[in-house]
Amino acid sequence: MANVPTPDAVLEATEAAGYEGAICATLTPLIRRRLDDLASGQVLEIRTDDQSARLDVPSWCRLSGNPLVATLEEGPLIRFLIRKK
């Protein structure tokens, strides 16, 4: 259930944050805090190895209204591109 990114979407990230080892209970509050520092329309790239994030981050994006631009999987690492509403 991965979003198919366009090549440009990968280059649009305004800021990136690696949260390898973080569980989703702490991951979504960290995402919210990082998005608070961005202007509307900017894109945050999140990297995690928490496999439950595949479901939790897209759900959080829907609930928060911040669009999920892309989900990219590279081995155990999952990258999410989230556009601030």
XYZ file of C-alpha atoms in Angstrom:
85
model
C 0.000 0.000 0.000
C 2.685 2.474 -1.015
C 2.051 5.780 -2.701
C 3.889 5.945 -6.007
C 6.079 9.045 -5.904
C 6.829 11.220 -8.872
C 10.537 11.933 -9.336
C 9.950 15.582 -8.344
C 8.247 14.607 -5.073
C 11.462 13.106 -3.740
C 13.320 16.360 -4.417
C 10.703 18.579 -2.743
C 11.518 17.753 0.891
C 12.135 20.963 2.813
C 13.402 19.153 5.886
C 14.302 15.562 6.750
C 14.280 13.706 10.045
C 15.465 10.201 10.863
C 13.591 8.363 13.575
C 15.086 4.902 13.281
C 14.250 2.944 16.419
C 11.277 5.149 17.364
C 7.969 3.377 17.873
C 4.823 4.879 16.436
C 3.519 6.013 19.830
C 6.422 8.464 19.905
C 6.795 8.890 16.136
C 3.568 10.773 15.394
C 4.113 13.413 18.124
C 7.646 13.912 16.755
C 6.236 14.365 13.243
C 3.698 16.911 14.522
C 6.434 18.924 16.248
C 8.634 18.925 13.131
C 5.703 20.022 10.955
C 4.989 22.887 13.374
C 8.333 24.403 12.313
C 7.442 24.338 8.601
C 5.355 26.740 6.542
C 2.182 25.571 4.839
C 3.008 23.646 1.654
C 6.512 22.640 2.708
C 7.396 18.936 2.748
C 8.881 16.937 5.606
C 10.707 13.670 4.930
C 10.493 11.144 7.770
C 12.693 8.036 7.914
C 11.841 5.160 10.239
C 12.363 1.428 10.577
C 9.164 0.900 12.603
C 7.107 -1.438 10.413
C 3.822 -0.392 12.064
C 4.442 3.092 10.646
C 3.262 1.764 7.245
C -0.295 1.948 8.598
C 0.044 4.488 11.397
C 1.660 7.389 9.518
C -0.850 7.389 6.612
C -3.704 7.221 9.146
C -2.210 10.098 11.127
C -1.850 12.134 7.919
C -5.532 11.594 7.064
C -6.636 12.533 10.588
C -4.388 15.601 10.787
C -5.143 16.819 7.254
C -1.463 16.871 6.262
C -1.219 15.140 2.855
C 1.060 12.139 2.499
C 2.973 12.858 -0.713
C 4.844 9.548 -0.971
C 5.868 6.404 0.859
C 9.187 4.864 -0.177
C 10.534 1.570 1.152
C 14.250 0.809 1.035
C 14.914 -2.487 2.812
C 13.871 -2.102 6.450
C 13.801 1.708 6.124
C 10.527 3.480 5.305
C 10.513 7.093 4.094
C 7.401 9.257 4.216
C 7.040 12.619 2.502
C 4.387 14.701 4.261
C 3.189 18.103 3.019
C 2.166 20.540 5.747
C -1.407 21.729 5.280
